[in-house]
mmCIF file of C-alpha atoms and ligand atoms in Angstrom:
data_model
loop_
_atom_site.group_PDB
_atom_site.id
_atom_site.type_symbol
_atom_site.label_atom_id
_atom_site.label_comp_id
_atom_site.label_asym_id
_atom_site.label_seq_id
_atom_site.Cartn_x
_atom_site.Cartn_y
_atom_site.Cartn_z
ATOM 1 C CA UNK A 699 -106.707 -19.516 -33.057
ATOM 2 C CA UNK A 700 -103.109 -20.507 -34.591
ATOM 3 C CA UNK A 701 -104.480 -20.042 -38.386
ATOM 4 C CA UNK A 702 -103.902 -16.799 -39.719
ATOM 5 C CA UNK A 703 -100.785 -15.910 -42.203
ATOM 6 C CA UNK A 704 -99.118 -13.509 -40.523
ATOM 7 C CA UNK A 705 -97.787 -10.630 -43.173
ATOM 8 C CA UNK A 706 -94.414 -9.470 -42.631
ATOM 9 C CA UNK A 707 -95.142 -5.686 -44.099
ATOM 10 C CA UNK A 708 -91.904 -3.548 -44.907
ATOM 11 C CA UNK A 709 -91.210 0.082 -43.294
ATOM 12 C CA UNK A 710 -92.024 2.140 -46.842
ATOM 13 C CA UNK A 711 -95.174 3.767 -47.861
ATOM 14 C CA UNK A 712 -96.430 0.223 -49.237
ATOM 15 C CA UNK A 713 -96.355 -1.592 -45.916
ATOM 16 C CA UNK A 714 -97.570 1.567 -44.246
ATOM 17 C CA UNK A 715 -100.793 1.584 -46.409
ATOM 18 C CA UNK A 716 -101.150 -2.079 -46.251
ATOM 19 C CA UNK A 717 -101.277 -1.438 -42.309
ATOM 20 C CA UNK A 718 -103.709 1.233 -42.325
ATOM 21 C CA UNK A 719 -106.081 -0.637 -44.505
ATOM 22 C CA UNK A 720 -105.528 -3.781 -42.176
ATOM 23 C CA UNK A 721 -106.771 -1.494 -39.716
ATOM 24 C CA UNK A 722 -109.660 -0.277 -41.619
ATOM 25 C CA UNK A 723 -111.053 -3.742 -41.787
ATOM 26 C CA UNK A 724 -110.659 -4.411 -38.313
ATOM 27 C CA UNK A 725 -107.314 -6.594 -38.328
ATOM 28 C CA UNK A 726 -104.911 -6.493 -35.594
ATOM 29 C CA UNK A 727 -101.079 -4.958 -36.781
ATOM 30 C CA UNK A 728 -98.204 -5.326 -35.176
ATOM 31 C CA UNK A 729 -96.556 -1.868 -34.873
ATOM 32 C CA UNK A 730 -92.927 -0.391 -33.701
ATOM 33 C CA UNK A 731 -92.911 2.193 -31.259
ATOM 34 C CA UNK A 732 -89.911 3.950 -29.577
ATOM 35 C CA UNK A 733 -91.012 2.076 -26.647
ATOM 36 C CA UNK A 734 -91.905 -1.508 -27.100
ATOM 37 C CA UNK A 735 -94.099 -2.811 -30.087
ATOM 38 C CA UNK A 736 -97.648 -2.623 -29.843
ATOM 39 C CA UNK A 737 -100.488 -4.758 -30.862
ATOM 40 C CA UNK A 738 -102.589 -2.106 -32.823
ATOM 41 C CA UNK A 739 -106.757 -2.374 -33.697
ATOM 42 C CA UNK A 740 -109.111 0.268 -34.331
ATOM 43 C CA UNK A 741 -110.387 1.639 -30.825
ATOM 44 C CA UNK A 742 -113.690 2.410 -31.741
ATOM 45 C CA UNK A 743 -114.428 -0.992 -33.650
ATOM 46 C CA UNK A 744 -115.546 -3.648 -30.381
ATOM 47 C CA UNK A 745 -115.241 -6.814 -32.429
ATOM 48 C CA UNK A 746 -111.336 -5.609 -33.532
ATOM 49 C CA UNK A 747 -110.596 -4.915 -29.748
ATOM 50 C CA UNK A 748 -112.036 -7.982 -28.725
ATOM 51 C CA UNK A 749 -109.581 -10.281 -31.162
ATOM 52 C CA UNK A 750 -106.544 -8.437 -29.300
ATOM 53 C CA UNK A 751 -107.526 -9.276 -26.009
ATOM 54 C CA UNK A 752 -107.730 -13.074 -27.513
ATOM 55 C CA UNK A 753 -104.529 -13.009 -29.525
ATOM 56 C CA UNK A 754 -102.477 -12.094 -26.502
ATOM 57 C CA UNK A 755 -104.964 -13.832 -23.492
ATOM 58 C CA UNK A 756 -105.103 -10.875 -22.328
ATOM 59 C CA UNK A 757 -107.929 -10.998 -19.220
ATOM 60 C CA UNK A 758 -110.546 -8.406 -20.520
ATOM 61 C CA UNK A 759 -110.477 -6.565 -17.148
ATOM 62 C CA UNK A 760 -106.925 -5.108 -18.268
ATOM 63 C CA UNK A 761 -107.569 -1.600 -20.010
ATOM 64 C CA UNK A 762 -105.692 -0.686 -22.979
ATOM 65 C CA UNK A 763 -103.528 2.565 -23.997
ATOM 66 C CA UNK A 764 -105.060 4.642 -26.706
ATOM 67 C CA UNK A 765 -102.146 5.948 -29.567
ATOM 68 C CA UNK A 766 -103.248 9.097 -31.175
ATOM 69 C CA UNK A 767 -101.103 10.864 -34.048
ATOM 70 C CA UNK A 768 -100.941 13.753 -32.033
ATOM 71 C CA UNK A 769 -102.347 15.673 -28.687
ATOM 72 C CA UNK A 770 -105.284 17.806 -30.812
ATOM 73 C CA UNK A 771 -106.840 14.060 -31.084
ATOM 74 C CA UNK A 772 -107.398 14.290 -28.134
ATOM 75 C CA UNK A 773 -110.876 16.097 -28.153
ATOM 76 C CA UNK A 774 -113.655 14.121 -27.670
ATOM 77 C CA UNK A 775 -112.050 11.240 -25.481
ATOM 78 C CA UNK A 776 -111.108 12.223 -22.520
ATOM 79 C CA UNK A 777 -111.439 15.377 -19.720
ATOM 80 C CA UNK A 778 -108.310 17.774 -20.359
ATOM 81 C CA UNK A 779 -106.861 19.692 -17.718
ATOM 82 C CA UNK A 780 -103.837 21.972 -16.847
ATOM 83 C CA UNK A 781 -101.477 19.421 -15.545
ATOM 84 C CA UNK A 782 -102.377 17.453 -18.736
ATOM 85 C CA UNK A 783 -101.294 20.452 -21.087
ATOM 86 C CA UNK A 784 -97.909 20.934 -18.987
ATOM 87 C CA UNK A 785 -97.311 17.201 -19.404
ATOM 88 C CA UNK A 786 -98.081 16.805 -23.023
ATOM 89 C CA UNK A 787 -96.605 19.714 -24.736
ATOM 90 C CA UNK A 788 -93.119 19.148 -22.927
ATOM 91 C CA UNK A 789 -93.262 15.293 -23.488
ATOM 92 C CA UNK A 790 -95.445 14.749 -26.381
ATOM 93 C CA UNK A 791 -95.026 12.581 -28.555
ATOM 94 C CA UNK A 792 -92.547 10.243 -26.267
ATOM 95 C CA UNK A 793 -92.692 7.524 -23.523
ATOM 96 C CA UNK A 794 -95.498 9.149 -21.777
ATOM 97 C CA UNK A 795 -98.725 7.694 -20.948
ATOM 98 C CA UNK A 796 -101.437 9.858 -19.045
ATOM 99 C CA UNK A 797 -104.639 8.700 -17.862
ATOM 100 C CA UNK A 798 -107.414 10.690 -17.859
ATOM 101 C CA UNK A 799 -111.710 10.769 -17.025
ATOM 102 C CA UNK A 800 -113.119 9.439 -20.168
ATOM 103 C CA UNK A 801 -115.533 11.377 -21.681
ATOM 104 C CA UNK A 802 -119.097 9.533 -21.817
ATOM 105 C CA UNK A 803 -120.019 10.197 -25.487
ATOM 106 C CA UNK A 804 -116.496 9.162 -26.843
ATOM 107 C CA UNK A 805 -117.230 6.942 -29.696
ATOM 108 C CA UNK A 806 -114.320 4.355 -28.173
ATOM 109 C CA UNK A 807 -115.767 0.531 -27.395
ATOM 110 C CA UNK A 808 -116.076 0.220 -24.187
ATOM 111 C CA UNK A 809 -113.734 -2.810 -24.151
ATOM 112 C CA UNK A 810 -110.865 -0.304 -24.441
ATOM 113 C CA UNK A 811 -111.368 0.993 -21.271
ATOM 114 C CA UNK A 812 -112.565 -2.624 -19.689
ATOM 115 C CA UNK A 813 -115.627 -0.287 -18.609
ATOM 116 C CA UNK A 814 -113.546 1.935 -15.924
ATOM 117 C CA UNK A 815 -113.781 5.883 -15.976
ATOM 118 C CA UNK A 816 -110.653 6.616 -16.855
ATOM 119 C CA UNK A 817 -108.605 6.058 -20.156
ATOM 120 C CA UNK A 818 -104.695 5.919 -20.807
ATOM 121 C CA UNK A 819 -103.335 7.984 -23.984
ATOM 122 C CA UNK A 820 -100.100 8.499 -25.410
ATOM 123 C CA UNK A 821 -98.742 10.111 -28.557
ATOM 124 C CA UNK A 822 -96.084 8.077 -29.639
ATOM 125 C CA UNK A 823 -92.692 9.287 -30.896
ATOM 126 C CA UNK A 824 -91.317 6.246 -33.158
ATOM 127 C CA UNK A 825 -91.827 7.885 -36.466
ATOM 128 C CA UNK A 826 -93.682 4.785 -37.603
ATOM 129 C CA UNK A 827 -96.206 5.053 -35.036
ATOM 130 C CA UNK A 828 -96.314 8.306 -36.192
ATOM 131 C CA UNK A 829 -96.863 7.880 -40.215
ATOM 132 C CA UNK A 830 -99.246 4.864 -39.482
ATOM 133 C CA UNK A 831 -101.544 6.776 -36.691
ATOM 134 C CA UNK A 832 -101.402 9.599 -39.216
ATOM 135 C CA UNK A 833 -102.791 7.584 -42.507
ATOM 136 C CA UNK A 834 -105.181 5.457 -40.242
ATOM 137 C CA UNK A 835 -106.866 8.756 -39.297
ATOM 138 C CA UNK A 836 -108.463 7.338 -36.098
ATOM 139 C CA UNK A 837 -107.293 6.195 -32.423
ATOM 140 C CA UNK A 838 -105.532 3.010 -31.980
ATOM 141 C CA UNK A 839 -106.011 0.402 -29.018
ATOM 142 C CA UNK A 840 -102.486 -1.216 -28.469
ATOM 143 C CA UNK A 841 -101.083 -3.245 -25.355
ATOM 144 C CA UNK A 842 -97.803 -4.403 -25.937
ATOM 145 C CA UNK A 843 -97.602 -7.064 -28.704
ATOM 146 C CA UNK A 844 -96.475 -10.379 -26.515
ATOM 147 C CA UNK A 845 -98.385 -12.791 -25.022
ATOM 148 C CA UNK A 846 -100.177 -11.997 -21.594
ATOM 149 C CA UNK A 847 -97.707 -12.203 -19.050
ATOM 150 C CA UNK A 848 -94.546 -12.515 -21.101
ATOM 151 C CA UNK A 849 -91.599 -10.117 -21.664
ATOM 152 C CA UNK A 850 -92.387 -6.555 -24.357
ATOM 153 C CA UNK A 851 -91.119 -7.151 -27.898
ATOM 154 C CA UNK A 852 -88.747 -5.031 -28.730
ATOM 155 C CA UNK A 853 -88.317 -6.096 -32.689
ATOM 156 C CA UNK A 854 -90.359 -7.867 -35.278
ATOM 157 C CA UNK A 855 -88.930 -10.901 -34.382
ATOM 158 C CA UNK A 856 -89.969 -10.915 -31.259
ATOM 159 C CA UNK A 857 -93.337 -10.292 -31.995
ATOM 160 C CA UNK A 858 -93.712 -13.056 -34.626
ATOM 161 C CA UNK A 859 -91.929 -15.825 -32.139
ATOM 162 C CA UNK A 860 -94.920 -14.782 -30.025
ATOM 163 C CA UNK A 861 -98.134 -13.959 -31.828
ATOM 164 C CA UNK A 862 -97.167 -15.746 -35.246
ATOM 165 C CA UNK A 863 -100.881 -17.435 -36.922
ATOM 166 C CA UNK A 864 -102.670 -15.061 -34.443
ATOM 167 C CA UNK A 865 -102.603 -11.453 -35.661
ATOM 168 C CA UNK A 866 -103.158 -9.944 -39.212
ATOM 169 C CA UNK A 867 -99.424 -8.224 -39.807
ATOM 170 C CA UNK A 868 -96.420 -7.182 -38.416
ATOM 171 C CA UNK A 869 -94.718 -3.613 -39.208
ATOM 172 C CA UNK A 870 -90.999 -4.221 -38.845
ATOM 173 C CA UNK A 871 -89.162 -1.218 -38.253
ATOM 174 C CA UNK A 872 -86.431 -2.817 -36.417
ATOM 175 C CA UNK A 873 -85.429 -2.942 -32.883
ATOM 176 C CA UNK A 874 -86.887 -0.245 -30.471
ATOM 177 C CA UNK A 875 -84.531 2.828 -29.263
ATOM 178 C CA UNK A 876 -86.057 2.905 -25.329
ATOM 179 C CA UNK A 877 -86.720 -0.593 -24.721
ATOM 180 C CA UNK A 878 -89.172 -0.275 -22.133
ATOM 181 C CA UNK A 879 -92.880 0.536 -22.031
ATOM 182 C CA UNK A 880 -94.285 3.934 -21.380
ATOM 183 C CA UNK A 881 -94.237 5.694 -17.999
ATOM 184 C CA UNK A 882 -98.038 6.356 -16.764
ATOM 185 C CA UNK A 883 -99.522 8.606 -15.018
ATOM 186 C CA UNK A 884 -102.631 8.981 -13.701
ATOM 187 C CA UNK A 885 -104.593 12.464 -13.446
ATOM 188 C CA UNK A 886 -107.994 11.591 -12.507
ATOM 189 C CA UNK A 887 -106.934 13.395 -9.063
ATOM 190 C CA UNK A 888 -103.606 14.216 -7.655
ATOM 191 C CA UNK A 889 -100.963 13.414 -10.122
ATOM 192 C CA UNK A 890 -99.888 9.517 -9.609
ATOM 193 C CA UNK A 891 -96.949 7.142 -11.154
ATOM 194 C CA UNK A 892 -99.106 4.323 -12.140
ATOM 195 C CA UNK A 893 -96.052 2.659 -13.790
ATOM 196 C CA UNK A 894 -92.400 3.360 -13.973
ATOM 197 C CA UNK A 895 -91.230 3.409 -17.544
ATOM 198 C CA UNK A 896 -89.167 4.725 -20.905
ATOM 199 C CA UNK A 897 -89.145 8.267 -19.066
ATOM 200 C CA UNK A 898 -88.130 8.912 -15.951
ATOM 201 C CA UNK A 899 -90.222 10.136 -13.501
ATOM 202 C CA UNK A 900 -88.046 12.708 -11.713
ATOM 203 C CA UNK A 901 -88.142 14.695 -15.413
ATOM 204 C CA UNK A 902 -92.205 14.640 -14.589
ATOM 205 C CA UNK A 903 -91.768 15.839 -11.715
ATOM 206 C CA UNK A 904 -89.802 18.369 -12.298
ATOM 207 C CA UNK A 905 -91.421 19.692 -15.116
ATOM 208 C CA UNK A 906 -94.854 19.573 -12.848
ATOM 209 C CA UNK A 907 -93.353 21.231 -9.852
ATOM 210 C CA UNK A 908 -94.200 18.500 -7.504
ATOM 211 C CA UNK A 909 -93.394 14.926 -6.303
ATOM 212 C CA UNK A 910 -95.767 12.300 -7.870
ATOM 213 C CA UNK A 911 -98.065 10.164 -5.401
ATOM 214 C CA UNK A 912 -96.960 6.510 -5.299
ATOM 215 C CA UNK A 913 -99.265 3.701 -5.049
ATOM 216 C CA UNK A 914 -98.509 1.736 -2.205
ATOM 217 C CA UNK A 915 -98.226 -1.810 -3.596
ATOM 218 C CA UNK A 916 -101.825 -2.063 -4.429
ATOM 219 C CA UNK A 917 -102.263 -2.768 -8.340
ATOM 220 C CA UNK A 918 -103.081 0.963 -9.443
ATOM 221 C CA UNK A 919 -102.745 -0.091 -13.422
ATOM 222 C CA UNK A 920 -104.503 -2.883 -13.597
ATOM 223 C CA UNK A 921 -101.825 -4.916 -15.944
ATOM 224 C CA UNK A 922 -99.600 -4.221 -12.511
ATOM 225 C CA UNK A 923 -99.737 -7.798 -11.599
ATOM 226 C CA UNK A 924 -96.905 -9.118 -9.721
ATOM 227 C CA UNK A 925 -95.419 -12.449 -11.966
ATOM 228 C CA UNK A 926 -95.383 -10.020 -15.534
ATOM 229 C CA UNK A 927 -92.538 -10.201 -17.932
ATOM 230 C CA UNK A 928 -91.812 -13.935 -16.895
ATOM 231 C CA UNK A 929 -88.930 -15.266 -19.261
ATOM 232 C CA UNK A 930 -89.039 -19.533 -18.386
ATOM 233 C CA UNK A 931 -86.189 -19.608 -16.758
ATOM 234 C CA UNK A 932 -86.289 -18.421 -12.312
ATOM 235 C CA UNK A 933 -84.621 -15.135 -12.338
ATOM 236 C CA UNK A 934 -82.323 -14.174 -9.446
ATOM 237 C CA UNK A 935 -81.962 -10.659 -8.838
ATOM 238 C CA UNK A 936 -78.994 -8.197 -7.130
ATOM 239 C CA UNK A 937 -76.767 -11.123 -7.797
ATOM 240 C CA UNK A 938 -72.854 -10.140 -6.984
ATOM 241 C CA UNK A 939 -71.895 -13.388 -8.322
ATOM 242 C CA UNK A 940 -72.499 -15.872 -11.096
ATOM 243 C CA UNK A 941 -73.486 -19.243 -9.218
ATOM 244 C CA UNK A 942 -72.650 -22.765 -10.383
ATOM 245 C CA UNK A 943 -75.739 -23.311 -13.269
ATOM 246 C CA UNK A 944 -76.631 -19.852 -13.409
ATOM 247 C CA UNK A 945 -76.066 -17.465 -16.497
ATOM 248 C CA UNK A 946 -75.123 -14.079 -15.552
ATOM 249 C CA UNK A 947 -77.159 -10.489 -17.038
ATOM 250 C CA UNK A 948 -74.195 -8.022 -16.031
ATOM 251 C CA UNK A 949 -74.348 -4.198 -15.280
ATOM 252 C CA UNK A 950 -71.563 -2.472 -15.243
ATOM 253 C CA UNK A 951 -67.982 -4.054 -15.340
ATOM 254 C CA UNK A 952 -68.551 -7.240 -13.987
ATOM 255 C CA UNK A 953 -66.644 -10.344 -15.198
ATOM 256 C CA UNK A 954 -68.196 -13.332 -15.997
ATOM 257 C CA UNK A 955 -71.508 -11.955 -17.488
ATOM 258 C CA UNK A 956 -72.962 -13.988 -20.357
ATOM 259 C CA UNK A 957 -74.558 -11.064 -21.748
ATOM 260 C CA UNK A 958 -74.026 -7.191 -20.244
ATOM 261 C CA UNK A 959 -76.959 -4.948 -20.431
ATOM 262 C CA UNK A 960 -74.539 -2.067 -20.296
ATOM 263 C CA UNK A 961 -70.457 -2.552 -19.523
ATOM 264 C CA UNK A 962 -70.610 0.978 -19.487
ATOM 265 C CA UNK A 963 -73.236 1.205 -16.458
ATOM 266 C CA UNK A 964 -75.476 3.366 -18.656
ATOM 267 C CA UNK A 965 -78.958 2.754 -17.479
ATOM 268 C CA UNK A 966 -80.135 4.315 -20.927
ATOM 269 C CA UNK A 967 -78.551 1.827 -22.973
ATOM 270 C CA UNK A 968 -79.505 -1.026 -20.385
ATOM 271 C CA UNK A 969 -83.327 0.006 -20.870
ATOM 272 C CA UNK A 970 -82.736 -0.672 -24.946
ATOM 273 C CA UNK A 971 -81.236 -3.787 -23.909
ATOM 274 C CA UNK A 972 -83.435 -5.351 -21.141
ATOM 275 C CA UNK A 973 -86.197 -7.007 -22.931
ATOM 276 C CA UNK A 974 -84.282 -8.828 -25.893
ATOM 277 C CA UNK A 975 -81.277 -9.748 -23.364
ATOM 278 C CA UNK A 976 -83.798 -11.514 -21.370
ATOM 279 C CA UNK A 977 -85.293 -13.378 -24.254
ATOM 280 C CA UNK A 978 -81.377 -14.186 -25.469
ATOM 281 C CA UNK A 979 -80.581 -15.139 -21.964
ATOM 282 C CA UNK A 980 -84.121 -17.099 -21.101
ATOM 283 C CA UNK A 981 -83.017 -20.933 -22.390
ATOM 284 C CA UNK A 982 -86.108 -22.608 -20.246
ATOM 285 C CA UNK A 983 -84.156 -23.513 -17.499
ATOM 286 C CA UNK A 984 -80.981 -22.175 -16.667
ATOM 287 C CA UNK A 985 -81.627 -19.950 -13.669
ATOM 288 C CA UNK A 986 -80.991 -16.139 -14.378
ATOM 289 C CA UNK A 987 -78.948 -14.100 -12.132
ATOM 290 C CA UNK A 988 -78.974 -10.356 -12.953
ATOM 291 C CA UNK A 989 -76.289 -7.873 -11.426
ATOM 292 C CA UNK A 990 -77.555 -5.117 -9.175
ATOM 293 C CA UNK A 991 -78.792 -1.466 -10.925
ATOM 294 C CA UNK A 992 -79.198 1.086 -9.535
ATOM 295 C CA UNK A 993 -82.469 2.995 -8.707
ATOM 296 C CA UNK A 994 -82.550 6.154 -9.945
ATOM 297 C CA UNK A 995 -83.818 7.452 -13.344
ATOM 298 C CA UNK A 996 -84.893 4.543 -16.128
ATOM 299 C CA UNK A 997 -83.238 2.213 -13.681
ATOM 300 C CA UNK A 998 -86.908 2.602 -11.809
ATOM 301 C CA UNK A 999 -88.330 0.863 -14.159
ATOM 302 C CA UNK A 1000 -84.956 -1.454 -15.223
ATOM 303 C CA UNK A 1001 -85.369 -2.864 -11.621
ATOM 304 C CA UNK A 1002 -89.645 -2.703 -11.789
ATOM 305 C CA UNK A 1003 -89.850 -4.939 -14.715
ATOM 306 C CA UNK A 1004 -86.484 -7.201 -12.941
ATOM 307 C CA UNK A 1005 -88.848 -8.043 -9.749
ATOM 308 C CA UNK A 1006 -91.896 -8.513 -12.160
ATOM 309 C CA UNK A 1007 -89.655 -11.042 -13.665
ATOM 310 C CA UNK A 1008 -88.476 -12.443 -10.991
ATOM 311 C CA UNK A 1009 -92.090 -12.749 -8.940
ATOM 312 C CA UNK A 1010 -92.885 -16.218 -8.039
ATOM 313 C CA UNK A 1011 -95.389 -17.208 -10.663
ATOM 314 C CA UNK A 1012 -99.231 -18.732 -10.431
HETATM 315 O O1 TXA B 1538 -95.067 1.757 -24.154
HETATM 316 C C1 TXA B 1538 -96.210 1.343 -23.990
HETATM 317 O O2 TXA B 1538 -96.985 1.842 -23.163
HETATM 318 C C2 TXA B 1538 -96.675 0.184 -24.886
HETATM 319 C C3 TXA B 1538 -96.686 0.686 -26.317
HETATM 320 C C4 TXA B 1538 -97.223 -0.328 -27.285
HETATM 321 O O3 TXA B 1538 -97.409 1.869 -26.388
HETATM 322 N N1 TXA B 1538 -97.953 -0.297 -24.488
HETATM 323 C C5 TXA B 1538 -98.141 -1.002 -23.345
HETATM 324 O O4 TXA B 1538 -99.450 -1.476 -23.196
HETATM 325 O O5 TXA B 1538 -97.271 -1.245 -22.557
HETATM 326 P P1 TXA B 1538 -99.829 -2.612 -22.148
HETATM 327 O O6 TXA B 1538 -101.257 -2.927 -22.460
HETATM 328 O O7 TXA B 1538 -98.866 -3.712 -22.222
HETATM 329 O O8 TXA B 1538 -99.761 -1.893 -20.778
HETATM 330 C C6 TXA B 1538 -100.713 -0.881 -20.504
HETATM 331 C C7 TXA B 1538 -100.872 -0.702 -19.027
HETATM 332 C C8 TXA B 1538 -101.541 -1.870 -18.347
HETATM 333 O O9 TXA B 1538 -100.866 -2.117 -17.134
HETATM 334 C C9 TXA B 1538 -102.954 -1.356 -18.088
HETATM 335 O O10 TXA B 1538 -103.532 -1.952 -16.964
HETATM 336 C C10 TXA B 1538 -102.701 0.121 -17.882
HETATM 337 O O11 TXA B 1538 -101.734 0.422 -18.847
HETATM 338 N N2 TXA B 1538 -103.892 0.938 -18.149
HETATM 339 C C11 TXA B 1538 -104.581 1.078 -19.300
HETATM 340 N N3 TXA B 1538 -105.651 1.873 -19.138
HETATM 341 C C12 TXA B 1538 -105.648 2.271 -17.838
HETATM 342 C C13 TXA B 1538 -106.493 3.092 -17.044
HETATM 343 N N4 TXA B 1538 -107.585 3.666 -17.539
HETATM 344 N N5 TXA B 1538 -106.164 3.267 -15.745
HETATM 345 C C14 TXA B 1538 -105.061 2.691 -15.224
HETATM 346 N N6 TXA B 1538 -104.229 1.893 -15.921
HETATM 347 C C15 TXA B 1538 -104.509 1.675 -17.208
HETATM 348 MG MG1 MG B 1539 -97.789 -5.270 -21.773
#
C-alpha cells in the first residue's frame, strides 16, 4: 500500500489539530519525540493499530510502547507499583520506557500488546509529543516510525524517505535532541534493562538503589532481534583505521573520518548524531567502519544499536 498522500503538517496549533483529528479517525501520524519519531495510532482503535504494523512490516508478534500525556493516564492500563512511582516521578516525561502487568479490562486492542501480559509506557518529553498526546485526549500506540528493521528517524525527512504513500501525516518538528530510542525496563518482577537507550541506565539504578537484572542474550523485548537498525551498506565496528573502500564514522579525534559522531568524544552529542550519520554515511555499498566508543553511560546503547547494525543479516 504505496497510495496515500502523505501530509506534511507544520509544528503550530493548525498542524497539531490536524494531527489529533487524524488520530480521531483512525489515521496513522508521524510524530517527533525527544527520542526518535514515532509512528502514532489510537491504542484502543484495533483496525488503526493494525495499519501500523502494515505500514512499517512490522511482524505482529512485536508489542508496541503506549505514549500517554502524562503518568495520571496511567490508571486503568496497567498494575502500578512502588518501583514504578520512584521511576516515573524522577524521570517522567523523558527517555524512559517501563513495562508493566496489563490490566485485563483496559480498553487497549489487544494488538498493542501482541496478546502478552505485560505493556510498555512512556510519557514523552518532546513538547510536541506532549501538546499532541494532550489534544488527542487518549493513549497512543507508536513504534518508531521506519521501516521494520531499518535505522530510527530522527527528523521528518527521515520518516517520509521511509514511510512516504503509507501513513496519513507527518508532524515535523525538526531533528530529535537524544537521538536514540527509549531505555526500557521491565517491572513485571525484579527490575530488568530490557533495552539500553536515550537514558542511561546507571541514573536508574541509582535512583532505584539497586543494579538492574540483565537479560542474558535471550530476546527479552521482543523487537530485540539481532540484524535491527541495518543501514545497506556491512558495517565494521571498533575500527582503529579507515581501510582501503571503507568510509570512516569517527569518535573522538580521529583523522580521516568522513563524518564524526562527536570530535569532542561526547557520547551525548554522539547519541543525537548516530541515527542520521548512519543514514548520511549508508551509500548501499561502501562498507562502514565506525571508531571504537566507549561503554559507559548512552554509549550502552551507542554501541547496542552499532552491533545491531552490524549483525549479519537474514
Ligand atoms: O523512544 C522510543 O521508545 C520510540 C519512541 C517513538 O517512543 N519508540 C520505539 O518503539 O522505539 P519500537 O516499537 O521501535 O520499540 C519498542 C520496543 C520493541 O523492542 C518491543 O518489542 C518492546 O519495545 N516492547 C513493547 N512492549 C513490550 C512488552 N510488553 N514487553 C517487552 N518489550 C516490549
Ligand atoms: Mg523501532
Amino acid at each position: 500500500m504505496t497510495d496515500l498522500a502523505t501530509l506534511r503538517l507544520d509544528a503550530d496549533d493548525r498542524g497539531l489539530d490536524r494531527a489529533a483529528a487524524i488520530l480521531g479517525k483512525g489515521g496513522l501520524v508521524a510524530f517527533p519525540t525527544e527520542t526518535v519519531y514515532g509512528l502514532g495510532a489510537d491504542a484502543c482503535n484495533g483496525r488503526a493499530v493494525a495499519r501500523i504494523f502494515a505500514a512499517k512490516g512490522r511482524p505482529r508478534f512485536n508489542p508496541l510502547i503506549v505514549h500517554l500525556a502524562d503518568a495520571d493516564a496511567v490508571r486503568g492500563l496497567v498494575a502500578w507499583s512502588d518501583m514504578a512511582e520512584t521511576l516515573a516521578s524522577r524521570f517522567w516525561p523523558g527517555p524512559l520506557t517501563l513495562v508493566l502487568p496489563l490490566l485485563p479490562d483496559s480498553p487497549l486492542s489487544p494488538l498493542v500488546t501482541a496478546e502478552l501480559p505485560s505493556l510498555a509506557l512512556r510519557v514523552p518529553a518532546h513538547p510536541l509529543a506532549r501538546a499532541l498526546l494532550a489534544r488527542f485526549g487518549g493513549p497512543v500506540a507508536a513504534p518508531s516510525a521506519n521501516p521494520s528493521g531499518r535505522i530510527s528517524p530522527t527528523s521528518a525527512a527521515h520518516v517520509a524517505a521511509g514511510l512516504s504513500g503509507r501513513i496519513e501525516a507527518i508532524l515535523d518538528g525538526g531533528p530529535c535532541p537524544v537521538g536514540l530510542e527509549s531505555t526500557i525496563i521491565g517491572l513485571t518482577d525484579t527490575p530488568r534493562l530490557l533495552r539500553p537507550g536515550g537514558l542511561a541506565s546507571e541514573e536508574i539504578e541509582a535512583a532505584l538503589g539497586r543494579p538492574l537484572a540483565r537479560s542474558g542474550g535471550e530476546i527479552t523485548a521482543p523487537g530485540q532481534l539481532a540484524s535491527h537498525y541495518a543501514p545497506a551498506a556491512p558495517v565494521r565496528l571498533n575500527a582503529h583505521e579507515k581501510r582501503p573502500g571503507e568510509r570512516l564514522l569517527g569518535f573522538g579525534t580521529v583523522p580521516g573520518a568522513d563524518l564524526n559522531l562527536s570530535p569532542a568524544g561526547d557520547p551525548t552529542e554522539a547519541a543525537a548524531n548516530l541515527f542520521a550519520m548512519l543514514h548520511q554515511i549508508d551509500d548501499g555499498t561502501a562498507p562502514i567502519a565506525v571508531s571504537p566508543i566507549p561503554e559507559t553511560g548512552l554509549g550502552r546503547a551507542i554501541n547496542d544499536r552499532l552491533r545491531r547494525a552490524a549483525a549479519p543479516r537474514d
